[in-house]
Short mmCIF file of C-alpha atoms and ligand atoms in Angstrom, two decimals:
data_model
loop_
_atom_site.label_atom_id
_atom_site.label_comp_id
_atom_site.label_asym_id
_atom_site.label_seq_id
_atom_site.Cartn_x
_atom_site.Cartn_y
_atom_site.Cartn_z
CA UNK A 1 0.10 0.10 -0.02
CA UNK A 2 1.35 3.49 -0.38
CA UNK A 3 -0.03 7.20 0.27
CA UNK A 4 0.87 10.66 -0.93
CA UNK A 5 -0.18 13.27 0.86
CA UNK A 6 -0.87 16.48 -1.04
CA UNK A 7 1.24 18.99 1.07
CA UNK A 8 3.59 18.21 3.97
CA UNK A 9 5.27 20.75 5.59
CA UNK A 10 9.68 19.63 7.51
CA UNK A 11 8.85 18.08 11.35
CA UNK A 12 10.50 20.90 13.42
CA UNK A 13 7.61 23.16 12.11
CA UNK A 14 4.20 21.22 14.26
CA UNK A 15 1.76 23.90 13.41
CA UNK A 16 -1.56 21.88 13.70
CA UNK A 17 -2.25 20.32 9.98
CA UNK A 18 -5.79 19.40 8.58
CA UNK A 19 -5.04 18.86 5.36
CA UNK A 20 -5.93 16.65 2.94
CA UNK A 21 -4.40 13.40 2.59
CA UNK A 22 -4.81 10.62 -0.26
CA UNK A 23 -4.05 6.84 0.50
CA UNK A 24 -4.09 3.84 -1.19
CA UNK A 25 -6.73 0.96 0.00
CA UNK A 26 -7.38 -2.26 -1.74
CA UNK A 27 -5.87 -1.47 -4.06
CA UNK A 28 -8.79 1.98 -4.58
CA UNK A 29 -7.47 5.88 -3.42
CA UNK A 30 -9.43 7.57 -1.05
CA UNK A 31 -9.43 10.33 0.38
CA UNK A 32 -9.75 12.69 3.61
CA UNK A 33 -7.85 15.06 5.55
CA UNK A 34 -5.29 14.87 7.72
CA UNK A 35 -5.38 15.44 11.63
CA UNK A 36 -2.16 16.48 13.78
CA UNK A 37 -2.49 19.11 16.35
CA UNK A 38 0.46 17.85 17.32
CA UNK A 39 1.78 19.04 13.98
CA UNK A 40 3.46 15.96 12.97
CA UNK A 41 2.93 15.90 9.44
CA UNK A 42 1.23 13.09 6.93
CA UNK A 43 2.99 10.12 6.33
CA UNK A 44 5.51 10.07 3.09
CA UNK A 45 4.19 5.45 3.94
CA UNK A 46 1.15 3.60 4.90
CA UNK A 47 -0.17 0.20 5.13
CA UNK A 48 -3.13 -1.06 6.37
CA UNK A 49 -2.77 -3.19 9.37
CA UNK A 50 -4.86 -5.52 12.26
CA UNK A 51 -5.53 -7.56 14.64
CA UNK A 52 -3.42 -10.06 12.93
CA UNK A 53 -0.52 -7.87 13.05
CA UNK A 54 1.80 -7.90 16.67
CA UNK A 55 3.74 -5.81 18.15
CA UNK A 56 7.32 -6.89 16.74
CA UNK A 57 6.19 -6.14 13.50
CA UNK A 58 4.63 -2.57 14.48
CA UNK A 59 7.70 -1.48 15.82
CA UNK A 60 9.69 -3.16 12.35
CA UNK A 61 7.34 -0.63 10.92
CA UNK A 62 7.15 2.32 12.95
CA UNK A 63 10.79 2.18 12.84
CA UNK A 64 11.03 2.99 9.19
CA UNK A 65 8.57 5.15 8.72
CA UNK A 66 5.83 3.72 7.53
CA UNK A 67 2.84 4.64 8.90
CA UNK A 68 0.12 1.76 9.72
CA UNK A 69 -3.88 1.96 9.70
CA UNK A 70 -5.36 -0.08 11.43
CA UNK A 71 -8.41 -1.87 10.18
CA UNK A 72 -9.05 -3.85 13.49
CA UNK A 73 -10.90 -3.96 16.68
CA UNK A 74 -10.82 -0.80 18.55
CA UNK A 75 -9.31 -2.57 21.66
CA UNK A 76 -7.05 -4.63 20.18
CA UNK A 77 -5.59 -1.23 18.30
CA UNK A 78 -5.06 0.24 22.25
CA UNK A 79 -3.71 -2.97 23.44
CA UNK A 80 -1.05 -2.30 19.92
CA UNK A 81 0.11 0.96 20.88
CA UNK A 82 0.13 -0.10 24.47
CA UNK A 83 2.70 -2.44 24.28
CA UNK A 84 4.66 -0.92 21.34
CA UNK A 85 4.60 2.32 23.57
CA UNK A 86 6.66 -0.20 26.69
CA UNK A 87 8.58 -1.72 23.51
CA UNK A 88 9.87 1.86 22.64
CA UNK A 89 10.36 3.03 26.78
CA UNK A 90 13.17 -0.07 27.02
CA UNK A 91 16.02 1.08 28.83
CA UNK A 92 14.56 4.96 28.22
CA UNK A 93 14.11 5.80 31.79
CA UNK A 94 17.87 5.05 33.69
CA UNK A 95 18.30 8.55 36.12
CA UNK A 96 21.56 10.07 34.89
CA UNK A 97 23.65 12.58 38.45
CA UNK A 98 23.33 15.45 35.06
CA UNK A 99 19.89 16.75 35.83
CA UNK A 100 20.46 18.86 32.35
CA UNK A 101 21.59 16.14 30.72
CA UNK A 102 18.79 13.97 31.61
CA UNK A 103 16.56 16.56 30.66
CA UNK A 104 17.65 16.97 27.20
CA UNK A 105 17.34 13.45 27.31
CA UNK A 106 14.01 12.84 28.58
CA UNK A 107 12.45 15.55 25.89
CA UNK A 108 14.78 13.91 23.20
CA UNK A 109 12.99 10.34 24.53
CA UNK A 110 9.37 11.73 25.02
CA UNK A 111 9.33 13.65 20.92
CA UNK A 112 11.09 10.51 19.44
CA UNK A 113 8.03 8.41 21.34
CA UNK A 114 5.75 10.79 20.50
CA UNK A 115 6.47 9.94 16.75
CA UNK A 116 6.55 6.27 16.59
CA UNK A 117 3.11 6.13 18.48
CA UNK A 118 1.94 8.51 16.26
CA UNK A 119 2.30 6.55 13.36
CA UNK A 120 -0.78 4.12 14.60
CA UNK A 121 -3.55 5.83 12.93
CA UNK A 122 -7.03 5.65 12.95
CA UNK A 123 -10.00 6.12 10.56
CA UNK A 124 -12.68 8.92 10.95
CA UNK A 125 -15.88 9.19 8.99
CA UNK A 126 -17.21 12.77 7.98
CA UNK A 127 -19.18 12.69 11.05
CA UNK A 128 -16.13 10.94 13.28
CA UNK A 129 -17.80 8.41 13.49
CA UNK A 130 -14.49 5.63 14.54
CA UNK A 131 -15.91 2.27 11.70
CA UNK A 132 -14.61 0.01 13.80
CA UNK A 133 -15.36 -2.57 16.13
CA UNK A 134 -15.65 -1.99 19.60
CA UNK A 135 -15.46 1.78 19.00
CA UNK A 136 -15.75 4.28 21.82
CA UNK A 137 -18.14 7.21 20.07
CA UNK A 138 -15.76 10.16 20.04
CA UNK A 139 -17.99 12.08 17.75
CA UNK A 140 -18.41 14.89 20.26
CA UNK A 141 -14.73 14.49 21.68
CA UNK A 142 -13.68 15.12 18.74
CA UNK A 143 -15.93 18.00 17.83
CA UNK A 144 -15.02 19.30 20.87
CA UNK A 145 -11.23 19.87 19.83
CA UNK A 146 -11.08 19.39 15.73
CA UNK A 147 -14.06 21.88 15.75
CA UNK A 148 -16.84 20.57 13.21
CA UNK A 149 -16.14 18.85 10.21
CA UNK A 150 -17.63 16.71 6.62
CA UNK A 151 -15.36 14.43 5.67
CA UNK A 152 -13.74 11.38 6.20
CA UNK A 153 -9.95 11.96 8.63
CA UNK A 154 -7.75 9.94 9.91
CA UNK A 155 -5.57 10.99 13.22
CA UNK A 156 -2.75 9.05 14.43
CA UNK A 157 -4.76 6.79 17.61
CA UNK A 158 -1.90 8.48 20.23
CA UNK A 159 -3.55 11.67 19.91
CA UNK A 160 -7.41 11.07 19.54
CA UNK A 161 -6.48 9.54 22.88
CA UNK A 162 -5.29 12.85 24.52
CA UNK A 163 -8.66 13.84 22.76
CA UNK A 164 -10.94 11.10 24.24
CA UNK A 165 -8.96 12.61 27.35
CA UNK A 166 -9.86 16.39 27.57
CA UNK A 167 -13.63 15.51 27.06
CA UNK A 168 -13.81 13.58 30.16
CA UNK A 169 -11.30 16.25 31.75
CA UNK A 170 -13.80 19.25 30.54
CA UNK A 171 -17.08 16.94 31.27
CA UNK A 172 -16.38 16.61 34.90
CA UNK A 173 -13.82 19.21 35.17
CA UNK A 174 -10.93 19.75 38.14
CA UNK A 175 -11.66 20.26 42.24
CA UNK A 176 -10.47 23.63 42.63
CA UNK A 177 -10.85 23.74 46.65
CA UNK A 178 -9.34 26.99 46.17
CA UNK A 179 -12.56 28.04 44.49
CA UNK A 180 -14.38 25.42 46.60
CA UNK A 181 -15.56 24.77 42.41
CA UNK A 182 -14.63 22.95 39.39
CA UNK A 183 -12.94 24.30 36.73
CA UNK A 184 -13.08 22.23 32.99
CA UNK A 185 -10.45 23.05 30.86
CA UNK A 186 -10.92 22.05 27.36
CA UNK A 187 -8.49 20.53 24.60
CA UNK A 188 -4.75 21.74 24.55
CA UNK A 189 -4.95 24.78 27.19
CA UNK A 190 -3.13 23.87 30.34
CA UNK A 191 -5.24 22.47 33.04
CA UNK A 192 -4.60 23.37 36.84
CA UNK A 193 -4.15 19.87 37.77
CA UNK A 194 -0.89 21.26 40.24
CA UNK A 195 -2.49 23.02 43.22
CA UNK A 196 0.00 24.43 44.69
CA UNK A 197 0.35 27.55 42.99
CA UNK A 198 -3.18 28.09 43.70
CA UNK A 199 -3.46 28.02 46.99
CA UNK A 200 -0.38 31.06 46.85
CA UNK A 201 -3.13 33.33 45.14
CA UNK A 202 -6.04 32.47 46.72
CA UNK A 203 -3.66 33.92 50.41
CA UNK A 204 -1.05 36.15 49.40
CA UNK A 205 -1.80 39.47 50.93
CA UNK A 206 -3.66 41.66 48.28
CA UNK A 207 -3.03 45.01 47.50
CA UNK A 208 -4.03 48.18 50.16
CA UNK A 209 -7.79 49.70 49.36
CA UNK A 210 -10.87 48.82 49.25
CA UNK A 211 -11.86 45.52 46.92
CA UNK A 212 -14.23 47.79 44.89
CA UNK A 213 -11.98 50.12 43.55
CA UNK A 214 -8.72 47.52 42.85
CA UNK A 215 -8.23 46.61 39.38
CA UNK A 216 -6.33 43.48 38.60
CA UNK A 217 -5.01 42.27 35.42
CA UNK A 218 -4.65 38.26 35.14
CA UNK A 219 -1.25 37.56 32.11
CA UNK A 220 -1.85 34.41 30.41
CA UNK A 221 -5.49 33.19 31.56
CA UNK A 222 -5.21 29.35 30.62
CA UNK A 223 -9.33 28.55 32.21
CA UNK A 224 -10.00 31.45 33.61
CA UNK A 225 -8.56 30.17 37.13
CA UNK A 226 -6.28 32.84 38.63
CA UNK A 227 -9.98 35.22 37.81
CA UNK A 228 -11.46 33.27 39.11
CA UNK A 229 -10.05 32.88 41.92
CA UNK A 230 -9.09 37.04 42.38
CA UNK A 231 -12.54 37.22 41.23
CA UNK A 232 -13.83 34.95 44.47
CA UNK A 233 -11.33 37.21 46.60
CA UNK A 234 -13.50 39.83 46.44
CA UNK A 235 -11.88 42.11 43.51
CA UNK A 236 -14.69 43.13 41.71
CA UNK A 237 -12.31 44.22 37.90
CA UNK A 238 -10.78 41.21 36.01
CA UNK A 239 -9.45 41.63 32.38
CA UNK A 240 -8.14 38.15 31.98
CA UNK A 241 -6.24 37.63 28.67
CA UNK A 242 -4.69 34.57 26.71
CA UNK A 243 -3.94 34.86 22.66
CA UNK A 244 -4.53 31.04 22.44
CA UNK A 245 -8.08 30.69 21.25
CA UNK A 246 -8.52 27.80 22.84
CA UNK A 247 -7.82 29.33 26.38
CA UNK A 248 -10.10 32.54 25.38
CA UNK A 249 -13.34 29.80 24.40
CA UNK A 250 -12.13 27.82 27.69
CA UNK A 251 -12.19 30.61 30.01
CA UNK A 252 -15.40 32.50 29.14
CA UNK A 253 -16.76 29.11 30.15
CA UNK A 254 -14.96 28.72 33.48
CA UNK A 255 -16.29 32.61 34.19
CA UNK A 256 -19.17 32.19 33.30
CA UNK A 257 -20.30 29.14 35.22
CA UNK A 258 -19.37 30.45 37.95
CA UNK A 259 -21.16 33.44 37.55
CA UNK A 260 -18.05 36.33 37.69
CA UNK A 261 -18.89 37.68 34.82
CA UNK A 262 -19.77 40.83 35.95
CA UNK A 263 -16.41 40.65 37.52
CA UNK A 264 -14.08 38.75 35.09
CA UNK A 265 -13.43 40.62 31.54
CA UNK A 266 -12.15 37.91 29.53
CA UNK A 267 -10.10 39.73 26.22
CA UNK A 268 -6.95 38.11 23.02
CA UNK A 269 -4.14 40.09 24.14
CA UNK A 270 -0.09 40.16 23.44
CA UNK A 271 0.73 39.95 27.48
CA UNK A 272 -1.25 42.91 28.50
CA UNK A 273 -4.04 44.70 27.37
CA UNK A 274 -4.14 48.36 27.87
CA UNK A 275 -3.82 50.41 31.34
CA UNK A 276 -2.93 50.01 34.40
CA UNK A 277 -3.89 47.23 37.27
CA UNK A 278 -3.02 47.09 40.82
CA UNK A 279 -2.61 43.88 41.13
CA UNK A 280 -1.15 41.63 38.02
CA UNK A 281 -0.76 37.75 38.19
CA UNK A 282 0.86 36.15 35.70
CA UNK A 283 1.63 32.23 35.96
CA UNK A 284 3.64 31.45 32.50
CA UNK A 285 5.39 28.23 31.19
CA UNK A 286 8.18 26.83 34.24
CA UNK A 287 10.78 25.80 31.54
CA UNK A 288 12.55 28.00 29.56
CA UNK A 289 13.29 25.39 26.98
CA UNK A 290 11.45 24.82 23.08
CA UNK A 291 8.01 23.28 22.71
CA UNK A 292 7.70 20.85 20.64
CA UNK A 293 4.34 20.53 19.27
CA UNK A 294 2.00 23.32 19.58
CA UNK A 295 -0.11 21.50 22.46
CA UNK A 296 2.71 22.08 24.96
CA UNK A 297 3.67 26.34 24.33
CA UNK A 298 1.69 26.34 28.21
CA UNK A 299 4.56 24.17 29.90
CA UNK A 300 7.97 25.16 27.69
CA UNK A 301 8.79 29.02 27.20
CA UNK A 302 11.28 29.40 24.09
CA UNK A 303 13.89 31.61 25.98
CA UNK A 304 11.42 32.80 28.57
CA UNK A 305 9.78 34.99 26.21
CA UNK A 306 6.76 35.00 27.99
CA UNK A 307 8.87 35.53 31.50
CA UNK A 308 10.88 38.24 29.70
CA UNK A 309 7.76 39.94 28.61
CA UNK A 310 6.07 40.27 31.34
CA UNK A 311 8.70 41.20 33.33
CA UNK A 312 9.49 44.42 31.13
CA UNK A 313 5.97 45.95 31.27
CA UNK A 314 5.01 45.75 34.47
CA UNK A 315 6.41 47.91 35.56
CA UNK A 316 4.19 50.55 33.33
CA UNK A 317 1.34 48.51 34.14
CA UNK A 318 0.80 49.31 37.53
CA UNK A 319 -0.70 51.82 39.23
CA UNK A 320 2.36 53.23 42.10
CA UNK A 321 1.24 51.64 45.41
CA UNK A 322 0.74 48.22 43.02
CA UNK A 323 2.52 44.76 43.06
CA UNK A 324 2.75 41.63 40.80
CA UNK A 325 3.16 37.70 41.57
CA UNK A 326 5.14 36.26 39.40
CA UNK A 327 4.22 32.29 40.25
CA UNK A 328 6.90 30.33 39.21
CA UNK A 329 8.38 26.99 40.32
CA UNK A 330 11.75 26.53 40.74
CA UNK A 331 12.26 23.23 38.38
CA UNK A 332 13.96 24.60 35.70
CA UNK A 333 17.45 26.16 38.20
CA UNK A 334 17.15 22.38 39.39
CA UNK A 335 17.65 21.15 35.85
CA UNK A 336 20.15 24.33 35.19
CA UNK A 337 18.09 25.89 32.71
CA UNK A 338 18.25 29.12 34.52
CA UNK A 339 19.73 29.96 37.73
CA UNK A 340 18.82 32.53 41.16
CA UNK A 341 21.26 34.65 39.66
CA UNK A 342 19.56 35.67 35.71
CA UNK A 343 15.98 35.54 37.92
CA UNK A 344 16.74 38.40 40.44
CA UNK A 345 18.95 40.11 37.31
CA UNK A 346 15.52 40.02 34.60
CA UNK A 347 13.64 41.36 37.90
CA UNK A 348 16.54 44.41 38.49
CA UNK A 349 16.14 44.85 34.73
CA UNK A 350 13.17 46.21 34.35
CA UNK A 351 13.33 47.97 37.97
CA UNK A 352 11.46 45.93 40.07
CA UNK A 353 12.15 44.95 43.18
CA UNK A 354 11.02 42.19 45.85
CA UNK A 355 8.45 42.88 48.32
CA UNK A 356 7.89 39.20 49.41
CA UNK A 357 8.37 35.61 47.86
CA UNK A 358 6.29 32.88 48.95
CA UNK A 359 7.33 29.96 49.15
CA UNK A 360 5.60 26.46 48.47
CA UNK A 361 6.48 22.16 47.64
CA UNK A 362 4.21 20.64 44.77
CA UNK A 363 2.31 18.14 46.14
CA UNK A 364 1.15 16.50 43.11
CA UNK A 365 2.16 12.57 41.41
CA UNK A 366 5.16 13.21 39.88
CA UNK A 367 7.28 14.90 43.13
CA UNK A 368 7.44 11.37 44.44
CA UNK A 369 7.64 8.71 41.06
CA UNK A 370 10.95 7.80 41.88
CA UNK A 371 11.61 6.44 38.25
CA UNK A 372 11.16 9.96 36.63
CA UNK A 373 14.45 10.91 35.83
CA UNK A 374 14.49 13.93 36.85
CA UNK A 375 12.94 12.85 40.80
CA UNK A 376 15.84 14.34 41.72
CA UNK A 377 14.76 17.92 40.57
CA UNK A 378 10.64 17.25 41.39
CA UNK A 379 10.60 16.53 44.51
CA UNK A 380 12.47 19.00 45.28
CA UNK A 381 11.11 21.17 44.05
CA UNK A 382 9.62 24.61 45.72
CA UNK A 383 7.40 26.99 43.78
CA UNK A 384 6.36 30.72 45.28
CA UNK A 385 4.75 33.79 44.29
CA UNK A 386 7.27 36.36 43.97
CA UNK A 387 5.40 39.90 45.14
CA UNK A 388 6.70 42.01 42.79
CA UNK A 389 7.36 46.41 42.93
CA UNK A 390 7.84 48.72 40.91
CA UNK A 391 11.34 50.66 41.98
CA UNK A 392 9.57 53.72 40.81
CA UNK A 393 6.27 53.47 41.18
CA UNK A 394 6.27 56.92 41.53
CA UNK A 395 7.58 58.65 38.74
CA UNK A 396 6.75 55.90 36.66
CA UNK A 397 2.66 56.98 37.50
CA UNK A 398 1.46 58.03 33.97
CA UNK A 399 3.66 57.52 31.79
CA UNK A 400 2.02 54.07 29.91
C1 SAM B 1 1.08 28.48 32.69
S1 SAM B 1 0.13 28.86 31.19
C2 SAM B 1 -0.87 29.29 32.77
C3 SAM B 1 -2.87 29.22 32.44
C4 SAM B 1 -3.25 30.01 33.46
N1 SAM B 1 -2.97 31.37 33.99
C5 SAM B 1 -2.92 28.74 35.15
O1 SAM B 1 -1.83 29.66 36.32
O2 SAM B 1 -3.73 28.46 35.35
C6 SAM B 1 0.64 30.11 31.02
C7 SAM B 1 -0.72 30.89 29.48
O3 SAM B 1 -0.33 31.82 28.72
C8 SAM B 1 -0.85 32.00 27.44
N2 SAM B 1 0.46 32.71 26.90
C9 SAM B 1 1.04 32.42 26.23
N3 SAM B 1 2.38 33.44 25.40
C10 SAM B 1 1.13 34.64 26.11
C11 SAM B 1 1.08 35.88 25.41
N4 SAM B 1 2.27 36.78 24.60
N5 SAM B 1 -0.31 36.48 26.07
C12 SAM B 1 -0.78 35.88 26.53
N6 SAM B 1 -1.00 34.51 26.91
C13 SAM B 1 -0.15 34.64 26.60
C14 SAM B 1 -0.35 30.29 27.35
O4 SAM B 1 -1.58 30.52 26.10
C15 SAM B 1 -1.85 29.63 28.60
O5 SAM B 1 -3.09 30.11 28.39
#
């Protein structure tokens, strides 16, 4: 069997792909869409496989760059994906005392794993029905993640499992004790599953002034969770920004569901909205490294772009007695990707002074996973809320 993608983008672009795709099956030419939110290009070579294909054969095909379109039982495809994953993982989780090297290897292994597992493909009908035995109904999950469809498509089973998982998160929500409510993350939007940083925002002392009059900005709002916490604390005017359409839609939905629409405005912006605020919070991605897929932008911040942008613009957007709250874990320091003095220099260069640092320790499951190659870093990680003020607050006023 052979396949040709009418267009395929180079691997390093990694933007979501929804491109026309043509393949041959039983001598017939099939056409549809190639879906890859992770930005993988459509495969150049493709074979049809089914329940008779074992792990060794699938591994050989994947490592030779041949994608596999599954035509067997859906559950068997999931099992094959699991066994393929275990096969790829052999020998990749050895801990290394050099944490920077361990981090780089961990990311390279993860990218390699994603590429190989992404070779196992699933067909979808025009309405996102999976035309395979024992398939789940993924129509709503796919519509939520990919948008409406009017033609058949092909996607990787690995990605489809992510879409199904995201749909479950979105439906069930994530419990946020600091809010006493659920937040419902959308596909591709940073999920607030690590509660420790939320508790910091829920407990840090608010800048002086009456709650009625305080204005807050939430830069890079994601699900809207920090805006919701600020609104829950009584702040009457919060402006939440993000530049990802999925995050904006997700934040609007959560704010509405929680009944905070009178207090929180969600607006598209590259970092800051226009104007000044008494409190500006930002939880940028914590790790300064390249994002390899379009869906891990919320975790990796290449060259600390968002962190630098936030710090660089903070003084100009703070009211004279205002405060910026930067939420940052020291994981990047622990794996040797940024030093504490570099961070302090960024504050100084931006004309900021530290009023207080409030620390907490993560309690999430990964912090206790001794098989994690980054365990030594994660088990000691400290998450901090830095209360920052402008050193020139008096003279900066009115200049923005
Ligand atoms: C680590 S997530 C934090 C989300 C949320 N504030 C939270 O704490 O759960 C970072 C967010 O910043 C957004 N972001 C990244 N660069 C941005 C920019 N230049 N302007 C606005 N938002 C940005 C991302 O889309 C993402 O939603």
